[in-house]
Coordinates of C-alpha atoms in Angstrom, one line a residue:
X1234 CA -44.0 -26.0 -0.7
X1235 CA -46.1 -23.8 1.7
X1236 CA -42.9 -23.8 4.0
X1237 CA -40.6 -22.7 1.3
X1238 CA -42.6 -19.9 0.6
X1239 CA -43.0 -19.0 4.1
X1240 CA -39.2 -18.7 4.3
X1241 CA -38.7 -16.9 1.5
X1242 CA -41.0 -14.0 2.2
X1243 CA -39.3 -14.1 5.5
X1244 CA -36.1 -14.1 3.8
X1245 CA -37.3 -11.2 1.5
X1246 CA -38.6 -9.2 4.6
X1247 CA -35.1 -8.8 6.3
X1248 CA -33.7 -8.0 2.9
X1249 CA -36.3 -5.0 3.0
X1250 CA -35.8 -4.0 6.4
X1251 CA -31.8 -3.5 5.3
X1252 CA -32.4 -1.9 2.3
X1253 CA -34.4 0.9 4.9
X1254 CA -31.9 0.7 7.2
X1255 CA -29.1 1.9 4.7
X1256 CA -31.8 4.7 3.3
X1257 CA -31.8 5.6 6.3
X1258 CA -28.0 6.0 7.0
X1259 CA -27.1 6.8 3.1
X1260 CA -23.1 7.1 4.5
X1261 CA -23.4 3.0 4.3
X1262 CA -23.0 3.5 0.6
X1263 CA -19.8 4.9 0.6
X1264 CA -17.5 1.9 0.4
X1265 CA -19.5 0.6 -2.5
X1266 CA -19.3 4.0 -4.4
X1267 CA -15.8 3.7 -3.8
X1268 CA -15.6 -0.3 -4.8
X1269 CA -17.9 0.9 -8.4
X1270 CA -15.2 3.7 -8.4
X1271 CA -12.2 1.4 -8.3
X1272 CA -13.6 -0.9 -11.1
X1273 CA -14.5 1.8 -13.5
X1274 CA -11.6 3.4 -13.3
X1275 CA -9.6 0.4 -14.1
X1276 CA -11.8 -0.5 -17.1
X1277 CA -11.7 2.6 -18.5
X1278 CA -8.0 2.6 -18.5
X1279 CA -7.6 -0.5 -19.8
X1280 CA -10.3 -0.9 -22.5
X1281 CA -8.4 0.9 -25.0
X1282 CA -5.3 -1.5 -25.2
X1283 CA -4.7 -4.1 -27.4
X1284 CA -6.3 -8.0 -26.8
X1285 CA -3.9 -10.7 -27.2
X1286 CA -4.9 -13.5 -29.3
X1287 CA -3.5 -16.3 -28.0
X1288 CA -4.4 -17.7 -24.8
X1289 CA -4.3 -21.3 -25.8
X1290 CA -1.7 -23.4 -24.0
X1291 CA -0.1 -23.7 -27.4
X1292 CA 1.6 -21.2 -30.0
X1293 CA 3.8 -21.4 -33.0
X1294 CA 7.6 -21.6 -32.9
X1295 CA 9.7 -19.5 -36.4
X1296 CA 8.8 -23.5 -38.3
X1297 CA 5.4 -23.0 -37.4
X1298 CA 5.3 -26.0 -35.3
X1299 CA 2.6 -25.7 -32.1
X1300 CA 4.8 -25.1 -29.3
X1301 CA 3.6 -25.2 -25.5
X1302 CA 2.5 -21.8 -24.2
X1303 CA 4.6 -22.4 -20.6
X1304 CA 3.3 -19.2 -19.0
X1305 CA -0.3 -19.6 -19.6
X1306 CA 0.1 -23.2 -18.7
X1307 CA 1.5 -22.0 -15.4
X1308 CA -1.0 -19.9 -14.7
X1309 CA -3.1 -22.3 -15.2
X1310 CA -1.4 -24.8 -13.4
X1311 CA -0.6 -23.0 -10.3
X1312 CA -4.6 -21.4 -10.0
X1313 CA -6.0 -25.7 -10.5
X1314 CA -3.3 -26.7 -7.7
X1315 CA -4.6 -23.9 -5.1
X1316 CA -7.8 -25.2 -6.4
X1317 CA -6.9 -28.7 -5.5
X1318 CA -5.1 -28.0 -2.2
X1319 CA -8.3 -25.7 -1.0
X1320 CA -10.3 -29.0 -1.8
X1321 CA -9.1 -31.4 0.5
X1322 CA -8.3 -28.5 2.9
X1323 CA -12.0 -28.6 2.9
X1324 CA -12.4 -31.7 2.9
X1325 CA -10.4 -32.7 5.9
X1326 CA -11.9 -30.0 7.7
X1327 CA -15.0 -32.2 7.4
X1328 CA -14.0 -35.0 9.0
X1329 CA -12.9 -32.5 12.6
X1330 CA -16.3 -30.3 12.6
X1331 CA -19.4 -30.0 11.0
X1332 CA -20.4 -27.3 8.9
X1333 CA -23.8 -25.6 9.7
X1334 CA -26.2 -23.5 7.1
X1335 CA -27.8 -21.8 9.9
X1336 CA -27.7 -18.7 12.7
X1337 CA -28.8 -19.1 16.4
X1338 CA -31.7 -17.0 15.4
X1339 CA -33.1 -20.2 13.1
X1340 CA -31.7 -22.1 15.9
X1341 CA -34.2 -20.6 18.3
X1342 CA -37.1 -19.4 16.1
X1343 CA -37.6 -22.2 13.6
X1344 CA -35.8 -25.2 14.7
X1345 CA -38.8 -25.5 17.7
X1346 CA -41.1 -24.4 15.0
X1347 CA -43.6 -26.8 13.4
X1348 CA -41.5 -27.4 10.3
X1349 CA -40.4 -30.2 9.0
X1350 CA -36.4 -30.5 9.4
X1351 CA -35.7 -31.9 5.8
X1352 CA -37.8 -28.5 4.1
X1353 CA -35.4 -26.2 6.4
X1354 CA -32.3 -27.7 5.3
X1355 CA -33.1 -27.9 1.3
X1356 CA -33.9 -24.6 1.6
X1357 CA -30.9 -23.1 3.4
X1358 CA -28.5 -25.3 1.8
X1359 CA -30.0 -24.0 -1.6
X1360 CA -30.2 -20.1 -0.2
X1361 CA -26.1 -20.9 0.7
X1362 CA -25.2 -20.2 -2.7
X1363 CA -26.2 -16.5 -2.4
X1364 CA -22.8 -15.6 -0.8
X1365 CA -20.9 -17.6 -3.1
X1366 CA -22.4 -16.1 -6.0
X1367 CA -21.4 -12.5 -4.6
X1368 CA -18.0 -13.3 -3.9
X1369 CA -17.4 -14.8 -7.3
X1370 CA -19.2 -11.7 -8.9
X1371 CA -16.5 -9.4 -7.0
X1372 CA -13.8 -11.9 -7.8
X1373 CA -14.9 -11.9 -11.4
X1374 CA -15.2 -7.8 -11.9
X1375 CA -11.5 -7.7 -10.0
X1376 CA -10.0 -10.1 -12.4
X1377 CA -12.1 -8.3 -15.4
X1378 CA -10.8 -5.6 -14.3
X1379 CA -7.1 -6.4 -14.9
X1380 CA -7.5 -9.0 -17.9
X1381 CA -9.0 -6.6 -20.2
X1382 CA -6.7 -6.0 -22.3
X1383 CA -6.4 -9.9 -22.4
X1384 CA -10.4 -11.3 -23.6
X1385 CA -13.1 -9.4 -23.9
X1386 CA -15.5 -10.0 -20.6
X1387 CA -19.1 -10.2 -22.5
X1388 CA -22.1 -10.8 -20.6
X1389 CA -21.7 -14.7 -21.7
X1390 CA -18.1 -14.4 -21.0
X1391 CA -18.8 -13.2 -17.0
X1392 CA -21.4 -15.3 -16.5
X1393 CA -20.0 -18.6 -17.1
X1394 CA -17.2 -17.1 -15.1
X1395 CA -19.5 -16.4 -12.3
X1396 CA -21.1 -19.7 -12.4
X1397 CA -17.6 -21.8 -12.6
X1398 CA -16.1 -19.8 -9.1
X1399 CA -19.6 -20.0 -7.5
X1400 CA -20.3 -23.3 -8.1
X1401 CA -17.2 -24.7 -6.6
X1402 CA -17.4 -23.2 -3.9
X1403 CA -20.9 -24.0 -3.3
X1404 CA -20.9 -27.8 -3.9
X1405 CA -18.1 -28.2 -0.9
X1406 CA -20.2 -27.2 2.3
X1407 CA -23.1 -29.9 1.2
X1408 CA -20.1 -32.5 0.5
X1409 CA -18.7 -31.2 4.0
X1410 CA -22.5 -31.5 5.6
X1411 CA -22.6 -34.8 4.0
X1412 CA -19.5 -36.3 5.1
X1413 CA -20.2 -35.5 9.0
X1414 CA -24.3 -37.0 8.3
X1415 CA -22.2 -39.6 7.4
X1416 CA -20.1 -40.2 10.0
X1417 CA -23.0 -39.4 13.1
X1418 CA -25.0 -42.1 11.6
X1419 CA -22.0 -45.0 10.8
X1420 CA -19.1 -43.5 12.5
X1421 CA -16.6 -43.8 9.6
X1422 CA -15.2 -40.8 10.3
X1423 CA -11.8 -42.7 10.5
X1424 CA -12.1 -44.7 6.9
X1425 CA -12.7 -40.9 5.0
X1426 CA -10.3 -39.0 7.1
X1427 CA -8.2 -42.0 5.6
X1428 CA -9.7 -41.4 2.1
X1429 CA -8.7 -37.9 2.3
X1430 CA -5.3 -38.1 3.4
X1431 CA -5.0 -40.6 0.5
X1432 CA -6.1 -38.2 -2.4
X1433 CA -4.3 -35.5 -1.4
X1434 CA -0.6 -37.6 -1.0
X1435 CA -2.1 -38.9 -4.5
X1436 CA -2.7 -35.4 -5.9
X1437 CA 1.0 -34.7 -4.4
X1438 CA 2.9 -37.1 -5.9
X1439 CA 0.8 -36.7 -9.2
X1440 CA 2.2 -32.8 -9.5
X1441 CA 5.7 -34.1 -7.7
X1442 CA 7.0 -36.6 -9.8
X1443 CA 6.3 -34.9 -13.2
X1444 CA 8.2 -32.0 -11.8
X1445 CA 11.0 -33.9 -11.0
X1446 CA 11.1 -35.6 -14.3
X1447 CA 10.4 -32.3 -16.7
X1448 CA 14.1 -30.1 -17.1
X1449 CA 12.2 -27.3 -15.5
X1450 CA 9.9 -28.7 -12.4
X1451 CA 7.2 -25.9 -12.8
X1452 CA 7.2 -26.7 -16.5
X1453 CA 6.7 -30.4 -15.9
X1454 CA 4.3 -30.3 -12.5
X1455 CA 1.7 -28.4 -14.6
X1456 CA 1.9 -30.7 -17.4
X1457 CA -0.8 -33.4 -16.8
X1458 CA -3.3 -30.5 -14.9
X1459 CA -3.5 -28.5 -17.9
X1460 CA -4.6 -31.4 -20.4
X1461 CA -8.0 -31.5 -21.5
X1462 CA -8.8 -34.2 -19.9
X1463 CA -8.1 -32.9 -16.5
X1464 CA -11.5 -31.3 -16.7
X1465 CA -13.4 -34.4 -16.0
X1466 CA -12.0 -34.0 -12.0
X1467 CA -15.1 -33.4 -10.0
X1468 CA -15.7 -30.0 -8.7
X1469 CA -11.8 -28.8 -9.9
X1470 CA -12.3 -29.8 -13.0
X1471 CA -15.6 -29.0 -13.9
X1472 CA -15.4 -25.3 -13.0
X1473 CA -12.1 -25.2 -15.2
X1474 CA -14.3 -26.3 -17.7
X1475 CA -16.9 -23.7 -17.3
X1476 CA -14.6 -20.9 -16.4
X1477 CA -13.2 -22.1 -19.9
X1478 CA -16.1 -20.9 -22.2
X1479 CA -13.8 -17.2 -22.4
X1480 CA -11.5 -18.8 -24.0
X1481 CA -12.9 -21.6 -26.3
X1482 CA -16.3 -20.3 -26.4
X1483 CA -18.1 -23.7 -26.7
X1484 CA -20.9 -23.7 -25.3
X1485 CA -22.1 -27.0 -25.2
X1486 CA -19.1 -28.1 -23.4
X1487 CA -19.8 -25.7 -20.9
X1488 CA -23.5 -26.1 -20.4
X1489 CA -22.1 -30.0 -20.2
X1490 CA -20.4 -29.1 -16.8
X1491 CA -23.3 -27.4 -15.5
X1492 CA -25.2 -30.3 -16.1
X1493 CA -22.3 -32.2 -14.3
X1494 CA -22.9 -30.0 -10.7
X1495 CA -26.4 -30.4 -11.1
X1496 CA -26.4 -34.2 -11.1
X1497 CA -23.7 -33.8 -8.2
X1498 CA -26.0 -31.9 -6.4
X1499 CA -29.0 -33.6 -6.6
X1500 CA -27.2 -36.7 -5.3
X1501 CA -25.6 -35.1 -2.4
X1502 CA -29.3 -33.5 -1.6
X1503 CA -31.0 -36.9 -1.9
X1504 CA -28.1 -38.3 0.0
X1505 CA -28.3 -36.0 2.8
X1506 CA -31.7 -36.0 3.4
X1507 CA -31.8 -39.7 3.2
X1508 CA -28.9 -39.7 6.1
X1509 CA -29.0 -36.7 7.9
X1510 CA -32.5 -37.7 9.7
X1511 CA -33.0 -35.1 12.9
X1512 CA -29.9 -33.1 12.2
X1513 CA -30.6 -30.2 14.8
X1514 CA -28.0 -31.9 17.6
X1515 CA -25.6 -31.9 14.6
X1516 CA -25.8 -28.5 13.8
X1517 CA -25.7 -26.9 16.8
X1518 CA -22.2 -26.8 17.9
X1519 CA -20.9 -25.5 14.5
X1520 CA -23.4 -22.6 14.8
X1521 CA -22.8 -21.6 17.9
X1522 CA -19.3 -21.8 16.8
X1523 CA -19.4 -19.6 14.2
X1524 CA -21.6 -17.4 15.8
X1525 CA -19.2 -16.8 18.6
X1526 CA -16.5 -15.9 15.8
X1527 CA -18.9 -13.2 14.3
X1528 CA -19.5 -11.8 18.0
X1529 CA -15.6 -11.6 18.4
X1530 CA -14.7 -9.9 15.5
X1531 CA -17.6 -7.3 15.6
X1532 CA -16.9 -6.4 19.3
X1533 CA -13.1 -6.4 18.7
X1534 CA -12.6 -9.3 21.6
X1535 CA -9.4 -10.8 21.6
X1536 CA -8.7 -14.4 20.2
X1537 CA -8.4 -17.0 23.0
X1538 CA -6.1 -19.8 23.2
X1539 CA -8.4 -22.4 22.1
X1540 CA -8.5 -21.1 18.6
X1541 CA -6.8 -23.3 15.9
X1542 CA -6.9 -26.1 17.5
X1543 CA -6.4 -29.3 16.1
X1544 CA -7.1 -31.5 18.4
X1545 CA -8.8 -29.7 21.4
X1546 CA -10.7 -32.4 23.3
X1547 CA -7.2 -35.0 23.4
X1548 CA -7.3 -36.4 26.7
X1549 CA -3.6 -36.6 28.6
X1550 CA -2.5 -38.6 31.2
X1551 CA 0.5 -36.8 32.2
X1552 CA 2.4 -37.2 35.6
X1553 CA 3.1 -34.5 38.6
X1554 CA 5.0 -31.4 37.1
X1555 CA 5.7 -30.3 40.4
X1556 CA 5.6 -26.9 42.2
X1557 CA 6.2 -23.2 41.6
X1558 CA 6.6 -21.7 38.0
X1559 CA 7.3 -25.0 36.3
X1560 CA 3.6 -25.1 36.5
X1561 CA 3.4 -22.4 33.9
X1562 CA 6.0 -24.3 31.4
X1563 CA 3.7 -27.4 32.0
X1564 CA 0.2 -25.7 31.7
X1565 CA 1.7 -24.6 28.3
X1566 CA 2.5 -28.0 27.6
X1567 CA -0.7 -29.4 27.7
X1568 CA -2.7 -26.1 25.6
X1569 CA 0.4 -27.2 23.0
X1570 CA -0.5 -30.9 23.4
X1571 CA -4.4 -30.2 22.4
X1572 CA -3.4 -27.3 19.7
X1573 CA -1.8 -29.7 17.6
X1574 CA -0.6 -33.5 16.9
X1575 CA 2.5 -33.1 19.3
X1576 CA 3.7 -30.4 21.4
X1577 CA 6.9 -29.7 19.9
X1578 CA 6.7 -31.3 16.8
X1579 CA 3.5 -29.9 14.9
X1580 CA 1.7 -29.8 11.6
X1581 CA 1.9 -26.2 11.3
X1582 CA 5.5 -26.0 11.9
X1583 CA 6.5 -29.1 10.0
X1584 CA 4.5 -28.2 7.6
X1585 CA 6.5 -24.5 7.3
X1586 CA 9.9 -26.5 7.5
X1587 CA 9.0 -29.0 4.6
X1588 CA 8.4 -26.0 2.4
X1589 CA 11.9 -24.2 3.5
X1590 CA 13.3 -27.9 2.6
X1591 CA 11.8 -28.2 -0.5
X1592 CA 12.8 -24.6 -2.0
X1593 CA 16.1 -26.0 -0.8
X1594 CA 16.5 -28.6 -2.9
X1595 CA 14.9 -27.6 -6.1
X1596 CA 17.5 -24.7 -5.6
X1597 CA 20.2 -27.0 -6.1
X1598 CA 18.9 -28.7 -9.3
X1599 CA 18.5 -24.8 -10.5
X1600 CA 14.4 -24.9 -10.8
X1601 CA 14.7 -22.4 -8.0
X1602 CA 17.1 -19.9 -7.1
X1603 CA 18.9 -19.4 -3.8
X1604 CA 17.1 -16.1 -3.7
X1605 CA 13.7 -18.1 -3.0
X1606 CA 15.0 -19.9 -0.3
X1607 CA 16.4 -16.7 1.3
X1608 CA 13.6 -14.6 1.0
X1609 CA 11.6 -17.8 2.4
X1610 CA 14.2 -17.6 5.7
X1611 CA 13.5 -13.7 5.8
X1612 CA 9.5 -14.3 5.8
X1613 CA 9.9 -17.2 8.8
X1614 CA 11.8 -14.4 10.4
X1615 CA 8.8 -11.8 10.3
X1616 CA 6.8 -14.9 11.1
X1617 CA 8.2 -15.7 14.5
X1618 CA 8.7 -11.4 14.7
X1619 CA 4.7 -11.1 14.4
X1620 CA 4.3 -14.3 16.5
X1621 CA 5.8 -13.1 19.7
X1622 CA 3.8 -9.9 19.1
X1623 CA 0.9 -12.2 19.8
X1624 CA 1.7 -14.0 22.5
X1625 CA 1.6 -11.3 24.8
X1626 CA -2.0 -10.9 24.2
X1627 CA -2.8 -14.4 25.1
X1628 CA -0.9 -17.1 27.4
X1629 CA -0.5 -16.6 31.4
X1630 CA -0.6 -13.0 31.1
X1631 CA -3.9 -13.2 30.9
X1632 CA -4.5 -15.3 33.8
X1633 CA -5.0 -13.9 37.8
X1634 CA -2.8 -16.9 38.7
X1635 CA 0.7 -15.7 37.1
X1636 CA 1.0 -13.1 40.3
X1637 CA 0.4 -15.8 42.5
X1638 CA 2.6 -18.5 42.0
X1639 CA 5.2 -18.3 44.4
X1640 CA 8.6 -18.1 42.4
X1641 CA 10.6 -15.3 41.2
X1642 CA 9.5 -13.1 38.4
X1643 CA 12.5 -14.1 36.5
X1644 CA 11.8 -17.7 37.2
X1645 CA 8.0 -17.2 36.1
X1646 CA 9.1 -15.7 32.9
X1647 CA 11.4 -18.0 31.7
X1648 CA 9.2 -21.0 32.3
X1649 CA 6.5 -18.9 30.6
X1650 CA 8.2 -18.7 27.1
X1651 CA 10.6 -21.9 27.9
X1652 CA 8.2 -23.9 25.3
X1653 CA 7.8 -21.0 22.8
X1654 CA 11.7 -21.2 22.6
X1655 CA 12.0 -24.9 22.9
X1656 CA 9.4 -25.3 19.8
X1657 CA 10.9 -22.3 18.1
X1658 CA 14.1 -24.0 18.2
X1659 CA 13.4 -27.4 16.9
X1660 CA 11.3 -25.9 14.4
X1661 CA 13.9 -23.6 13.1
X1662 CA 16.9 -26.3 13.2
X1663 CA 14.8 -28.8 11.1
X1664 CA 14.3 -26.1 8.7
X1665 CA 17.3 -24.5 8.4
X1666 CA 19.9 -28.0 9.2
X1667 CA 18.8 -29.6 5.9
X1668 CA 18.4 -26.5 3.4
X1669 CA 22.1 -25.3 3.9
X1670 CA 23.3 -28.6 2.7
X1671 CA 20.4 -28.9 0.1
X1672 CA 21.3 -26.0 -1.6
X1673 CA 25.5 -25.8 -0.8
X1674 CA 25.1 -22.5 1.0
X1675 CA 27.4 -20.9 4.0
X1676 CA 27.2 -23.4 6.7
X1677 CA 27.3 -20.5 8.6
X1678 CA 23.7 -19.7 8.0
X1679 CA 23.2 -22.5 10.6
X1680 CA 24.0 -20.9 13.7
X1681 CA 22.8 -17.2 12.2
X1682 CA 19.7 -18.7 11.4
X1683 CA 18.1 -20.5 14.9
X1684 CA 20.0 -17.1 16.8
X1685 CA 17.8 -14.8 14.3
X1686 CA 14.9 -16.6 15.0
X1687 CA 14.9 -16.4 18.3
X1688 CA 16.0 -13.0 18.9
X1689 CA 13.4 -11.7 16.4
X1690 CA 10.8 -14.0 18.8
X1691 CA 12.0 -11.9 21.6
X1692 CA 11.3 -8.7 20.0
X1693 CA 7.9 -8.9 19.1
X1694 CA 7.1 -10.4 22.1
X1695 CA 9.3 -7.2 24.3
X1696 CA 7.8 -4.7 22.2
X1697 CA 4.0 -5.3 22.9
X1698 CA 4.3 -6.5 26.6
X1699 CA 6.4 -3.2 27.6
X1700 CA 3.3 -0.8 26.8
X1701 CA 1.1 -2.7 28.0
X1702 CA 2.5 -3.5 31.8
X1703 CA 4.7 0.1 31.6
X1704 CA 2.0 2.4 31.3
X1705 CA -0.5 3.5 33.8
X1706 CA -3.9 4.2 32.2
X1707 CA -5.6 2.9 29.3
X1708 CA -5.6 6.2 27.6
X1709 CA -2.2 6.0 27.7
X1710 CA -1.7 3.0 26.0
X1711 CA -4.3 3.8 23.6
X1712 CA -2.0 7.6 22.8
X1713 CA 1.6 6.7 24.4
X1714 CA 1.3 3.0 22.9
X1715 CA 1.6 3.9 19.1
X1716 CA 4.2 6.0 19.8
X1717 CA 6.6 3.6 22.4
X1718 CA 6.1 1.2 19.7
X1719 CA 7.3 3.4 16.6
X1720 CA 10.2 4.9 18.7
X1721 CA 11.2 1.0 19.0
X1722 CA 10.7 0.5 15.2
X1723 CA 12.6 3.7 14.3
X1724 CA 15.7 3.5 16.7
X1725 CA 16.2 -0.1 17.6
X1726 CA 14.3 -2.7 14.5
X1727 CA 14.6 -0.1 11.7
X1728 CA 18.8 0.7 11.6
X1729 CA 19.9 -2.8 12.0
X1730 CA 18.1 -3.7 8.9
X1731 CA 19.0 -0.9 6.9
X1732 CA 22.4 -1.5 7.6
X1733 CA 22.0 -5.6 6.7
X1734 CA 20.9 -4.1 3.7
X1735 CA 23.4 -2.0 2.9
X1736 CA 26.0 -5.2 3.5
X1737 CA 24.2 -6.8 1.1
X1738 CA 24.5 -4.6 -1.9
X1739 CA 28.5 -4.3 -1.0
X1740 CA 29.3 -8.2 -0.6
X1741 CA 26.1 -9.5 -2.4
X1742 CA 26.4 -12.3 0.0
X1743 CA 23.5 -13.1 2.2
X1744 CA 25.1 -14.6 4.8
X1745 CA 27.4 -11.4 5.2
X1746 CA 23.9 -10.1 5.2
X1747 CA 22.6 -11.9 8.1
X1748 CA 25.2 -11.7 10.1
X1749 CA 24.9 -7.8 10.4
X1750 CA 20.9 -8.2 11.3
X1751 CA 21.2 -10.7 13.8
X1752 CA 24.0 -8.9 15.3
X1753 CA 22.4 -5.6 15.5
X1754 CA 18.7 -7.4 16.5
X1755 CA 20.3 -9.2 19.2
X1756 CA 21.6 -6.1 20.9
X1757 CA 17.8 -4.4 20.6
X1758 CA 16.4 -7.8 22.0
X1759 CA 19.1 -7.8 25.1
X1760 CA 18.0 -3.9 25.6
X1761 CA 14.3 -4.8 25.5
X1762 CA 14.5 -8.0 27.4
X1763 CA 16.3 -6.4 30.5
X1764 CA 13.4 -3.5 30.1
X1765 CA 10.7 -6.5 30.3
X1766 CA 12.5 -7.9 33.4
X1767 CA 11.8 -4.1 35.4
X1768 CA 8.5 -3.8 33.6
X1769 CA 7.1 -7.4 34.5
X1770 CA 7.1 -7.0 38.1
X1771 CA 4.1 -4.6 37.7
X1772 CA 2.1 -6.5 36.0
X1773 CA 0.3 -7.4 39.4
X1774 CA -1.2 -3.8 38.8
X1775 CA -2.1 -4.0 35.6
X1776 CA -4.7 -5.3 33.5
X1777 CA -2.8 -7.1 30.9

């Protein structure tokens, strides 16, 4: 216990040292004024209005018979499954890295320090509900805030609300901690990767297949989360339960849960202290990890091309790509190969495509409209837009080599976005192929479709490379920049999607529609790609 203590007064130090630091700049206060502001602003508008009174999942039809309250059970519903799917997100992020408690300055201060290893990590993995509890205190005043006029938020009412958000997220970074201890000590790493993958096709199918079976599928894929029952689910389920004291207002049931997460916890403690043995070795890569992140985004450093990587230490045997700039298509290759599962075929992309596909066909069974499944087209449109935007801060560009190798520049700059296309390509086909005859649209959307794609790939990458390598000085990129960049907006993105626009509230058809912005986009991307062309061979001046 004499260690605990130690930490916490060293704990309660830095938290005085801060609190001087901000006396002593008082301007740090401002965004919290503003955040108190915001909140009493919105509570004082709203506290006036009348408080519905029914948020049960059931109300009465004209016979007086309970019907089913389909929006709140939605709500409901749609809140448990991001629940669910942030669960074994987490989950299966356990079995790629660990998950440290700690900073490099524990790492270098008391990790050598004459402590024993099992006190430090009860005691940070307790202190690790600190930020939770914030966030969920800002998430709950936010949500007060604009449910007002919808239950009354008591004291009792915002605690338990508090406690359920908190709670869950918590409980996953010990179960995260746990699973790696786990899997340094037994390697079975592959048997609850396995597990994981297991619960959430389970969880799938459990939400699919009542969907498909109700006449409405978001009526029927909420039906079985939103039972009572459903609130025995660890973690999910509990803090449903808790979070559910505004509304039923039993507290027994609630303080039930609690009890619930505190058994859970106590057995993932005793677990991991039981397992974990000299964790330090364990630790250390995740710190420094995160650490590294912290560093980047308070300096402003860009992201490198290791980041969201899926698979980063796959080893390839691959054969001689030859000479020249197919070396840049090939180096790309391999950074794609070790990014994710397979180089052209990956889990982000398939996993963007199966979405498209299923808004496709739940269009033609009339759960969705076709208006979904165009705006989802438009969005993967800004996606790629906003994608080649960032590849021209990362890739060969960055590297003294590109200059070097001794090919043309047109040569070098083909082979330098040949897999970006190639990918892009596939990607969009597999999306795109299968929703048109899904949902009976235009087949025409086919062709409009991977050419869109493309083009708007072409553009965000043309638009952020030309500043860059055009202009001399870094002033000038930092004054000229904004404005090169709007001028492109204003004169060459902007007018081809007004006018799309304006062929769409004539026809009402969207493939009409995209015809007139791919038409007008591809005539800004052949403009800006024959300006990339001039501008690229200056890049051996530059520093891109």
């Amino acid at each position: 216990m004499r260690e605990i203590r130690l930490l916490l007064r060293k704990d309660l130090w830095i938290l005085i040292n801060n609190l001087k630091l901000i006396l002593r700049n008082p301007l740090r206060l401002i965004p919290y004024a503003v955040l108190v502001g915001y909140f009493t602003f919105i509570y004082s508008q709203r506290v006036g209005r009348n408080k519905s009174e029914n948020l049960g999942l059931e109300g009465m039809d004209v016979d007086g018979i309970p019907t089913p309250n389909f929006a709140w059970q939605n709500i409901v519903g749609g809140i448990t499954i991001l629940a669910l799917g942030f669960l074994v997100f987490q989950l299966y992020r356990a079995t790629k890295n660990n998950v440290s408690f700690f900073k490099m300055a524990d790492v270098n201060l008391l990790f050598p320090a004459p402590v024993k290893p099992e006190n430090l990590l009860l005691y940070y993995m307790a202190r690790s509900i600190i930020p939770s509890l914030g966030g969920a205190i800002l998430f709950v005043i936010y949500g007060g805030s604009q449910l007002t006029n919808q239950f009354e938020l008591t004291v009792g009412n915002a605690v338990f609300l508090i406690l359920g958000f908190a709670l869950f997220i918590f409980m996953i970074f010990p179960i995260r901690f746990l699973i790696y201890t786990l899997h340094t000590k037994y390697g079975v790493m592959d048997y609850i990767r396995g597990g994981v993958i297991g619960l959430g096709i389970t969880l799938g199918l459990l939400i699919l297949i009542p969907g498909l079976q109700a006449d409405k599928f978001w009526q029927g894929m909420s039906t079985w989360i939103v039972s009572p029952w459903f609130d025995l689910f660890p973690l999910v389920g509990w803090s449903r339960g808790i979070i559910g004291y505004a509304s039923h207002g039993n507290l027994l049931l609630a303080c039930g849960y609690l009890g619930l997460y505190g058994l859970a916890y106590f057995t993932v403690v005793k677990l991991v202290i039981r397992f974990a043995g000299y964790y330090y070795e364990d630790v250390l890569e995740a710190t420094k990890t995160n650490e590294d992140k912290l560093e980047k985004v308070k300096n402003k450093q860009s992201v490198d091309e290791g980041s969201y990587s899926l698979n980063a230490k796959k080893q390839l045997a691959l054969p001689d790509f030859g000479v020249g700039a197919k070396a840049l298509y090939w180096r790309n290759y391999i950074h794609a190969s070790r990014q994710d599962f397979h180089p052209l075929f990956g889990v982000y992309s398939m996993s963007m495509a199966a979405i498209g596909i299923v808004f496709a066909g739940l269009s033609n069974f009339d759960w969705f409209s076709h208006k979904v499944l165009y705006g989802y087209l438009l969005f993967m449109l800004f996606f790629y837009f906003m994608a080649g935007i960032g590849r021209a801060n990362i890739g060969d560009l960055k590297k003294p080599f590109f200059i070097l190798i001794p090919a043309t520049w047109t040569s070098k700059f083909w082979n330098m976005i040949k897999l970006d296309v190639v990918q892009t390509m596939l990607f969009a086909s597999v999306l795109i192929v299968p929703s048109v005859f899904l949902a009976h649209v235009s087949i025409f959307l086919i062709p409009l479709f991977l050419l869109g794609i493309l083009v708007c790939y072409l553009i965000g990458f043309a638009i952020n490379l030309i500043p860059q390598v055009g202009l001399d000085e870094g002033w000038d990129r930092k004054l000229v920049k904004p404005f090169m960049i709007g001028g492109i907006f204003f004169f060459g993105v902007i007018p081809p999607v007004i006018l799309s626009v304006i062929v769409f509230l004539i026809t009402r058809q969207f493939v009409w529609t995209m015809l007139t912005g791919v038409l007008g986009l591809s005539i800004v991307a052949a403009i800006l790609l024959h300006v990339t062309m001039d501008v690229l061979k200056r890049i051996e001046f530059k520093e891109v």
